[in-house]
Backbone as JSON, one array per atom type, in Angstrom:
{
  "sequence": "MSFGRASRRRTTLLAAVAVAGALTLSACGDGNKAQGGGNTNFITGTGGIATVPKGERPDAPKLQGESLEGKPLDLADYKGKVVVLNVWGSWCGPCRLEAKYFAQVSEETADQGVQFLGINTRDAQRDPAVNFEKDYGITYPSYFDPIGKLMLRFPKGTLNPKAIPSTVVVDREGKIAARTLQSLDADQLRKMINPIIAEK",
  "N": [[-126.74, 96.68, -22.56], [-128.3, 96.66, -24.98], [-126.12, 96.7, -26.63], [-124.94, 94.19, -26.1], [-126.97, 92.54, -27.11], [-126.92, 93.23, -29.81], [-124.37, 92.4, -30.44], [-124.63, 89.62, -30.04], [-126.49, 89.11, -32.05], [-124.97, 89.73, -34.29], [-122.98, 87.77, -34.08], [-124.55, 85.46, -34.39], [-125.46, 85.87, -37.02], [-123.01, 85.79, -38.43], [-122.28, 83.14, -37.9], [-124.35, 81.81, -39.23], [-123.79, 82.54, -41.87], [-121.3, 81.29, -42.17], [-122.03, 78.59, -41.89], [-123.73, 78.3, -44.12], [-121.87, 78.74, -46.12], [-120.19, 76.54, -45.68], [-121.92, 74.42, -46.28], [-122.29, 74.87, -48.99], [-119.72, 74.49, -49.99], [-118.95, 71.95, -49.3], [-119.72, 69.87, -50.89], [-118.61, 67.19, -52.71], [-118.36, 66.23, -55.81], [-119.25, 65.33, -59.21], [-120.05, 67.7, -60.32], [-121.58, 68.56, -62.62], [-123.25, 70.63, -63.32], [-123.16, 73.73, -64.71], [-123.67, 76.71, -63.71], [-124.76, 80.1, -63.32], [-125.28, 83.27, -61.7], [-127.07, 86.36, -61.83], [-125.84, 89.09, -63.88], [-123.8, 87.74, -65.74], [-122.86, 87.21, -68.28], [-121.8, 84.87, -69.35], [-121.05, 81.96, -71.32], [-122.16, 78.69, -71.5], [-120.47, 76.0, -72.59], [-119.93, 72.89, -74.39], [-119.39, 70.01, -72.36], [-119.66, 71.24, -69.93], [-118.13, 73.52, -69.5], [-117.89, 76.83, -68.78], [-117.58, 79.96, -70.36], [-116.35, 83.35, -70.77], [-116.73, 86.06, -72.94], [-113.97, 87.97, -74.18], [-113.44, 91.21, -72.88], [-115.8, 91.32, -71.52], [-115.35, 90.17, -69.13], [-115.26, 89.5, -65.61], [-113.28, 90.93, -62.94], [-110.8, 88.92, -61.37], [-110.88, 87.85, -57.95], [-109.02, 89.22, -55.13], [-106.6, 87.09, -54.09], [-104.91, 86.06, -51.5], [-102.67, 84.36, -49.41], [-101.37, 81.51, -47.63], [-99.12, 79.01, -48.81], [-99.19, 75.38, -49.02], [-96.79, 74.75, -47.97], [-96.35, 76.76, -46.22], [-95.51, 79.19, -47.22], [-95.79, 82.62, -48.45], [-98.45, 83.29, -50.73], [-99.76, 84.71, -53.6], [-102.16, 85.64, -55.85], [-101.96, 87.92, -57.44], [-99.29, 88.15, -58.06], [-98.92, 86.75, -60.36], [-99.94, 88.07, -62.51], [-100.25, 88.75, -65.96], [-99.75, 86.27, -66.79], [-101.51, 83.33, -67.89], [-103.62, 81.96, -65.58], [-104.4, 79.01, -63.98], [-106.66, 78.03, -61.76], [-107.24, 75.58, -59.46], [-109.55, 74.05, -57.44], [-109.4, 71.87, -54.76], [-109.43, 68.87, -52.69], [-107.78, 66.59, -50.53], [-109.32, 64.51, -49.74], [-111.23, 64.1, -51.62], [-112.79, 62.26, -54.08], [-113.24, 62.73, -57.02], [-111.28, 64.69, -57.3], [-108.94, 63.27, -56.99], [-109.08, 61.75, -59.28], [-108.61, 63.63, -61.34], [-106.14, 64.72, -60.76], [-103.6, 63.77, -61.77], [-103.74, 64.56, -64.41], [-103.79, 67.34, -64.23], [-101.24, 67.76, -63.17], [-99.71, 66.87, -65.34], [-100.51, 68.59, -67.54], [-99.87, 71.07, -66.47], [-97.1, 71.05, -66.51], [-96.63, 70.75, -69.23], [-97.52, 73.16, -70.28], [-96.11, 75.19, -69.13], [-94.09, 76.68, -70.39], [-95.56, 78.26, -72.01], [-96.49, 80.46, -70.81], [-98.26, 79.88, -68.73], [-99.57, 79.47, -65.5], [-100.23, 77.24, -62.98], [-102.24, 77.03, -60.07], [-103.19, 75.69, -56.98], [-106.09, 75.45, -54.86], [-106.32, 74.27, -51.89], [-108.77, 72.83, -49.99], [-110.86, 72.2, -47.11], [-109.21, 70.34, -45.93], [-108.14, 69.67, -42.81], [-105.62, 69.5, -41.74], [-102.25, 70.02, -42.92], [-100.65, 67.88, -43.79], [-102.01, 65.6, -45.11], [-102.7, 66.86, -47.53], [-100.23, 67.69, -48.58], [-99.06, 65.18, -48.97], [-100.83, 64.16, -50.87], [-100.2, 65.82, -53.09], [-97.56, 64.97, -53.55], [-97.98, 62.26, -54.17], [-99.33, 62.45, -56.63], [-97.63, 63.85, -58.24], [-97.69, 66.64, -58.36], [-96.37, 69.76, -58.85], [-96.77, 72.47, -58.75], [-97.68, 75.36, -56.72], [-100.04, 75.33, -53.96], [-102.7, 77.03, -52.34], [-103.28, 76.87, -48.84], [-106.27, 76.34, -47.53], [-108.2, 75.72, -45.32], [-110.85, 76.22, -44.37], [-112.25, 77.21, -46.48], [-112.28, 79.97, -47.09], [-111.08, 81.44, -49.15], [-112.45, 80.71, -51.43], [-114.84, 81.97, -50.98], [-114.3, 84.55, -51.59], [-114.78, 85.04, -54.22], [-117.08, 86.91, -55.97], [-120.68, 86.67, -55.82], [-122.6, 85.75, -58.67], [-120.59, 85.75, -60.47], [-118.26, 83.72, -62.29], [-117.85, 81.76, -60.11], [-116.04, 79.4, -58.04], [-117.93, 76.94, -57.0], [-118.06, 74.34, -56.18], [-116.42, 71.24, -55.33], [-114.36, 69.17, -57.03], [-113.42, 72.32, -58.59], [-112.56, 74.38, -61.38], [-111.04, 77.35, -62.33], [-110.2, 79.67, -64.81], [-107.99, 82.3, -65.19], [-107.39, 85.14, -67.1], [-104.61, 86.81, -68.85], [-104.85, 89.42, -68.08], [-105.83, 89.38, -65.57], [-108.48, 88.67, -65.27], [-111.54, 86.77, -64.95], [-111.95, 84.12, -67.06], [-112.94, 81.58, -67.68], [-114.73, 78.7, -66.39], [-115.23, 75.58, -64.73], [-117.22, 73.09, -63.09], [-116.51, 70.51, -62.51], [-114.62, 67.4, -62.54], [-111.71, 67.08, -64.62], [-110.18, 65.67, -67.56], [-107.0, 65.42, -69.31], [-107.41, 66.26, -71.98], [-109.85, 67.7, -71.84], [-109.09, 69.72, -70.1], [-107.11, 71.05, -71.59], [-108.71, 71.91, -73.69], [-110.16, 73.8, -72.38], [-108.26, 75.71, -71.58], [-106.62, 76.34, -73.79], [-107.78, 78.23, -75.74], [-107.56, 80.59, -74.29], [-104.87, 80.8, -73.79], [-104.11, 81.32, -76.4], [-104.93, 83.91, -76.83], [-104.07, 87.31, -77.5]],
  "CA": [[-127.74, 95.65, -22.83], [-128.56, 96.61, -26.41], [-124.85, 96.36, -27.27], [-124.8, 92.74, -26.0], [-127.92, 91.93, -28.02], [-126.41, 93.46, -31.17], [-123.2, 91.53, -30.58], [-125.13, 88.25, -30.21], [-127.1, 89.05, -33.37], [-123.88, 89.7, -35.27], [-122.36, 86.44, -33.97], [-125.49, 84.52, -35.0], [-125.43, 86.09, -38.46], [-121.74, 85.26, -38.95], [-122.36, 81.69, -37.82], [-125.23, 81.36, -40.32], [-123.05, 82.69, -43.13], [-120.27, 80.24, -42.19], [-122.69, 77.31, -42.15], [-124.16, 78.31, -45.52], [-120.66, 78.56, -46.93], [-119.73, 75.16, -45.51], [-122.82, 73.55, -47.04], [-122.04, 75.09, -50.41], [-118.4, 74.05, -50.38], [-118.6, 70.62, -48.85], [-120.13, 68.85, -51.85], [-117.55, 66.7, -53.6], [-119.02, 65.43, -56.82], [-118.77, 65.61, -60.57], [-120.35, 69.1, -60.6], [-121.9, 68.73, -64.03], [-124.06, 71.82, -63.56], [-122.42, 74.99, -64.82], [-124.7, 77.74, -63.62], [-124.31, 81.37, -62.75], [-126.39, 84.13, -61.34], [-126.83, 87.77, -62.15], [-125.47, 89.43, -65.25], [-122.43, 87.23, -65.87], [-122.5, 87.18, -69.7], [-120.99, 83.74, -69.73], [-121.65, 80.97, -72.22], [-121.8, 77.34, -71.13], [-120.21, 75.19, -73.77], [-119.99, 71.45, -74.19], [-118.55, 69.53, -71.28], [-119.86, 71.99, -68.71], [-117.15, 74.59, -69.36], [-118.48, 78.15, -69.02], [-116.57, 80.93, -70.77], [-116.8, 84.73, -70.87], [-116.03, 86.74, -74.03], [-113.01, 89.0, -73.8], [-114.09, 92.51, -72.8], [-116.96, 91.22, -70.62], [-114.93, 89.33, -68.02], [-115.11, 90.15, -64.31], [-111.97, 90.82, -62.3], [-110.59, 87.86, -60.38], [-110.74, 88.44, -56.62], [-107.68, 89.19, -54.52], [-106.38, 85.82, -53.39], [-103.65, 86.07, -50.78], [-102.67, 83.39, -48.33], [-100.17, 80.71, -47.46], [-99.08, 77.74, -49.53], [-99.15, 74.21, -48.15], [-95.47, 74.76, -47.32], [-96.29, 77.89, -45.31], [-94.94, 80.37, -47.88], [-96.82, 83.54, -48.97], [-98.93, 83.0, -52.08], [-100.62, 85.83, -53.99], [-102.56, 85.56, -57.25], [-101.52, 89.14, -58.14], [-97.9, 87.96, -58.51], [-98.91, 86.03, -61.64], [-100.59, 88.86, -63.56], [-99.47, 88.65, -67.19], [-99.8, 84.86, -67.16], [-102.79, 82.64, -67.77], [-103.58, 81.24, -64.31], [-105.4, 77.95, -63.82], [-106.93, 77.82, -60.33], [-107.96, 74.33, -59.25], [-109.99, 73.84, -56.06], [-109.33, 70.42, -54.53], [-109.2, 68.36, -51.35], [-107.16, 65.25, -50.59], [-110.39, 63.57, -49.39], [-112.23, 64.18, -52.69], [-112.57, 61.26, -55.14], [-113.03, 63.33, -58.33], [-110.0, 65.43, -57.29], [-107.9, 62.25, -57.22], [-109.16, 61.34, -60.69], [-108.08, 64.63, -62.25], [-104.85, 65.26, -60.3], [-102.46, 63.45, -62.66], [-103.88, 65.36, -65.64], [-103.37, 68.71, -63.9], [-99.78, 67.71, -63.07], [-99.19, 66.73, -66.7], [-100.76, 69.78, -68.36], [-99.14, 72.2, -65.89], [-95.72, 70.97, -66.99], [-96.62, 70.94, -70.7], [-97.88, 74.54, -70.67], [-95.33, 76.16, -68.34], [-93.34, 77.58, -71.28], [-96.53, 79.05, -72.78], [-96.98, 81.54, -69.94], [-99.38, 79.39, -67.92], [-99.25, 79.13, -64.12], [-101.26, 76.52, -62.24], [-102.28, 77.22, -58.63], [-104.26, 74.95, -56.34], [-106.69, 75.93, -53.61], [-106.64, 73.09, -51.1], [-109.81, 73.19, -49.02], [-111.49, 71.17, -46.27], [-108.22, 69.5, -45.25], [-107.88, 70.35, -41.55], [-104.17, 69.48, -41.55], [-101.5, 70.14, -44.18], [-99.95, 66.65, -44.2], [-102.7, 64.83, -46.17], [-102.65, 67.61, -48.78], [-98.84, 67.6, -49.07], [-98.88, 63.81, -49.46], [-101.61, 64.08, -52.1], [-99.41, 66.42, -54.17], [-96.42, 64.08, -53.83], [-98.49, 61.04, -54.81], [-99.77, 62.71, -58.0], [-96.6, 64.57, -58.98], [-98.05, 68.05, -58.53], [-95.23, 70.59, -58.48], [-97.16, 73.87, -58.6], [-98.11, 75.63, -55.34], [-101.46, 75.38, -53.6], [-103.1, 77.71, -51.11], [-103.87, 76.06, -47.77], [-107.51, 77.07, -47.25], [-108.99, 74.65, -44.7], [-112.27, 76.51, -44.14], [-112.88, 77.68, -47.72], [-112.49, 81.43, -47.13], [-110.66, 82.0, -50.44], [-113.54, 80.49, -52.39], [-115.9, 82.94, -50.7], [-113.9, 85.87, -52.11], [-115.35, 85.2, -55.55], [-118.4, 87.48, -55.77], [-121.83, 85.99, -56.41], [-122.93, 86.24, -60.0], [-119.45, 85.56, -61.36], [-117.94, 82.31, -62.46], [-117.18, 81.38, -58.87], [-115.89, 77.95, -57.84], [-118.85, 76.61, -55.91], [-118.06, 72.9, -55.96], [-115.09, 70.67, -55.21], [-113.42, 70.14, -57.59], [-113.76, 73.38, -59.54], [-111.39, 74.99, -62.02], [-111.28, 78.69, -62.86], [-109.06, 80.17, -65.58], [-107.84, 83.76, -65.15], [-106.59, 85.53, -68.26], [-103.37, 87.56, -68.57], [-105.2, 90.72, -67.5], [-106.35, 89.18, -64.23], [-109.94, 88.56, -65.33], [-112.03, 85.39, -65.01], [-112.28, 83.8, -68.45], [-113.64, 80.3, -67.83], [-114.9, 77.93, -65.16], [-115.98, 74.33, -64.76], [-117.52, 72.57, -61.75], [-116.39, 69.06, -62.61], [-113.25, 66.95, -62.75], [-111.31, 67.17, -66.02], [-109.0, 64.94, -68.0], [-106.03, 66.31, -69.97], [-108.0, 66.85, -73.19], [-110.83, 68.7, -71.43], [-108.36, 70.84, -69.51], [-106.51, 71.8, -72.69], [-109.81, 72.56, -74.42], [-110.56, 74.94, -71.56], [-107.24, 76.77, -71.45], [-105.94, 76.69, -75.06], [-108.24, 79.49, -76.34], [-107.1, 81.71, -73.47], [-103.44, 80.9, -74.09], [-103.96, 81.87, -77.76], [-105.28, 85.34, -76.86], [-102.95, 88.25, -77.48]],
  "C": [[-127.99, 95.54, -24.32], [-127.29, 96.26, -27.17], [-124.64, 94.84, -27.27], [-125.73, 92.03, -26.97], [-127.44, 92.05, -29.46], [-125.22, 92.55, -31.44], [-123.62, 90.08, -30.8], [-125.74, 88.07, -31.6], [-126.04, 88.93, -34.46], [-123.22, 88.32, -35.28], [-123.25, 85.39, -34.63], [-125.48, 84.63, -36.51], [-124.16, 85.53, -39.07], [-121.74, 83.74, -38.94], [-123.23, 81.14, -38.96], [-124.54, 81.45, -41.66], [-122.01, 81.59, -43.26], [-120.88, 78.89, -42.51], [-123.15, 77.23, -43.6], [-122.98, 78.09, -46.45], [-120.17, 77.13, -46.87], [-120.6, 74.2, -46.31], [-122.56, 73.66, -48.53], [-120.75, 74.42, -50.84], [-118.1, 72.6, -50.08], [-118.98, 69.52, -49.84], [-118.97, 68.47, -52.74], [-118.22, 65.77, -54.59], [-118.53, 65.81, -58.18], [-119.16, 67.01, -61.03], [-120.71, 69.37, -62.04], [-122.72, 69.98, -64.33], [-123.17, 73.04, -63.61], [-123.45, 76.1, -64.87], [-124.08, 79.01, -63.08], [-125.53, 82.17, -62.36], [-126.07, 85.55, -61.72], [-126.42, 87.95, -63.6], [-124.03, 89.03, -65.5], [-121.94, 87.21, -67.31], [-121.65, 85.98, -70.08], [-121.8, 82.74, -70.56], [-121.21, 79.6, -71.74], [-121.68, 76.5, -72.38], [-120.35, 73.72, -73.47], [-119.04, 71.06, -73.08], [-118.66, 70.35, -70.01], [-118.83, 73.07, -68.46], [-117.81, 75.91, -69.74], [-117.36, 79.13, -69.35], [-117.2, 82.33, -70.85], [-116.04, 85.38, -72.02], [-115.08, 87.81, -73.51], [-113.71, 90.36, -73.85], [-115.3, 92.51, -71.88], [-116.62, 90.46, -69.34], [-114.82, 90.12, -66.71], [-113.68, 90.0, -63.79], [-111.93, 89.61, -61.37], [-110.45, 88.52, -59.01], [-109.29, 88.45, -56.17], [-107.57, 87.9, -53.73], [-104.98, 85.85, -52.79], [-103.74, 85.07, -49.65], [-101.34, 82.7, -48.21], [-100.28, 79.45, -48.3], [-99.09, 76.59, -48.52], [-97.83, 74.13, -47.39], [-95.31, 75.95, -46.37], [-95.67, 79.15, -45.89], [-96.05, 81.29, -48.37], [-97.17, 83.2, -50.41], [-99.96, 84.06, -52.45], [-100.9, 85.73, -55.48], [-102.03, 86.74, -58.05], [-100.09, 89.01, -58.68], [-97.82, 87.33, -59.9], [-99.64, 86.79, -62.75], [-99.67, 88.89, -64.78], [-99.36, 87.2, -67.66], [-101.25, 84.4, -67.18], [-102.69, 81.79, -66.51], [-104.73, 80.25, -64.26], [-105.52, 77.67, -62.33], [-107.78, 76.56, -60.16], [-108.26, 74.16, -57.77], [-110.08, 72.33, -55.81], [-109.2, 70.12, -53.04], [-108.64, 66.96, -51.44], [-108.19, 64.15, -50.36], [-111.39, 63.37, -50.53], [-111.9, 63.22, -53.84], [-112.35, 61.85, -56.53], [-111.73, 64.14, -58.43], [-108.84, 64.46, -57.55], [-107.9, 61.83, -58.69], [-108.48, 62.35, -61.63], [-106.64, 65.06, -61.94], [-103.7, 64.98, -61.26], [-102.53, 64.26, -63.95], [-103.47, 66.81, -65.4], [-101.85, 68.78, -63.78], [-99.15, 67.7, -64.46], [-99.31, 68.03, -67.5], [-100.03, 71.0, -67.8], [-97.7, 72.21, -66.38], [-95.65, 71.25, -68.49], [-96.86, 72.39, -71.12], [-97.05, 75.6, -69.96], [-94.59, 77.14, -69.24], [-94.25, 78.38, -72.2], [-97.11, 80.18, -71.93], [-98.18, 81.15, -69.12], [-98.87, 79.03, -66.53], [-100.44, 78.43, -63.48], [-101.11, 76.85, -60.75], [-103.42, 76.36, -58.08], [-104.84, 75.74, -55.18], [-107.13, 74.68, -52.86], [-107.63, 73.49, -50.02], [-110.36, 71.96, -48.31], [-110.51, 70.11, -45.78], [-107.83, 70.24, -43.97], [-106.38, 70.45, -41.25], [-103.48, 69.53, -42.91], [-100.98, 68.8, -44.69], [-100.7, 65.85, -45.26], [-102.64, 65.53, -47.53], [-101.26, 67.55, -49.4], [-98.59, 66.21, -49.65], [-99.64, 63.57, -50.76], [-100.8, 64.63, -53.27], [-98.22, 65.55, -54.54], [-96.88, 62.85, -54.61], [-98.83, 61.26, -56.28], [-98.8, 63.56, -58.8], [-96.93, 66.03, -59.25], [-96.92, 68.92, -57.98], [-95.58, 72.06, -58.32], [-97.71, 74.11, -57.19], [-99.63, 75.61, -55.18], [-101.64, 76.2, -52.34], [-103.58, 76.66, -50.11], [-105.07, 76.85, -47.26], [-108.5, 76.12, -46.57], [-110.46, 74.94, -44.52], [-112.94, 77.14, -45.37], [-113.05, 79.18, -47.82], [-112.07, 82.04, -48.46], [-111.76, 81.83, -51.49], [-114.65, 81.52, -52.21], [-115.54, 84.35, -51.19], [-114.39, 86.09, -53.54], [-116.77, 85.74, -55.39], [-119.5, 86.64, -56.42], [-122.11, 86.6, -57.78], [-121.76, 86.22, -60.95], [-119.26, 84.07, -61.56], [-117.17, 81.83, -61.23], [-117.09, 79.87, -58.73], [-116.76, 77.49, -56.69], [-119.03, 75.1, -55.73], [-116.61, 72.46, -55.8], [-115.12, 69.33, -55.94], [-114.1, 71.2, -58.46], [-112.46, 73.85, -60.17], [-111.82, 76.31, -62.62], [-110.02, 79.12, -63.61], [-109.11, 81.7, -65.59], [-106.93, 84.16, -66.31], [-105.4, 86.4, -67.86], [-103.63, 88.93, -67.95], [-105.8, 90.6, -66.1], [-107.86, 89.08, -64.17], [-110.36, 87.1, -65.5], [-112.55, 85.11, -66.41], [-113.09, 82.53, -68.61], [-113.74, 79.61, -66.48], [-115.59, 76.61, -65.49], [-116.14, 73.83, -63.33], [-117.45, 71.05, -61.75], [-114.93, 68.69, -62.75], [-112.97, 66.89, -64.25], [-110.2, 66.18, -66.32], [-108.11, 65.91, -68.78], [-106.64, 67.0, -71.18], [-109.0, 67.95, -72.84], [-110.14, 69.95, -70.86], [-107.72, 71.7, -70.6], [-107.57, 72.55, -73.5], [-110.25, 73.82, -73.69], [-109.54, 76.07, -71.61], [-106.61, 77.2, -72.77], [-106.45, 77.99, -75.69], [-107.74, 80.72, -75.57], [-105.6, 81.91, -73.65], [-103.24, 81.61, -75.42], [-104.28, 83.36, -77.84], [-104.04, 86.21, -76.78], [-103.41, 89.61, -77.01]]
}
């Protein structure tokens, strides 16, 4: 009897957490607010780009999953590179606005040790997401994350991606260096990643 009650309580708690996560992640907007919680030591600069000084950066979470093509995808495989993580959905207007710029800058920076990765979220099926990438010329891989579980791996109080679109930059040591909660054009994206590329 008490076991059944505990089990129901646990199920209710998990459902509440899932709903809270869904509410947090379902907003698709310009995300102009760059906020954090806890002791993050980050600085919000112009254009809503938050950065963390080298030496004070939190570790990026373990992100393992499948690509839109069904292949294994693991953030750890790209340690030693600057990784640009872009959270997007095919249904998201601001994501469509920034997609061509991400495709462009990913190609321009590939020989500078930069790897772009997408986190496709809130697309229940793969086909709309695959077609989105084809339409905008995106050649880098994206995680297929229909319920947003990868986004929840970023601990609270860090520069977590809590809007769609969001972009997080991970430095060569696997630490979170910058984040924005808004769509970006090519110039804004370069402004965000160039200082991290320049680090030695």
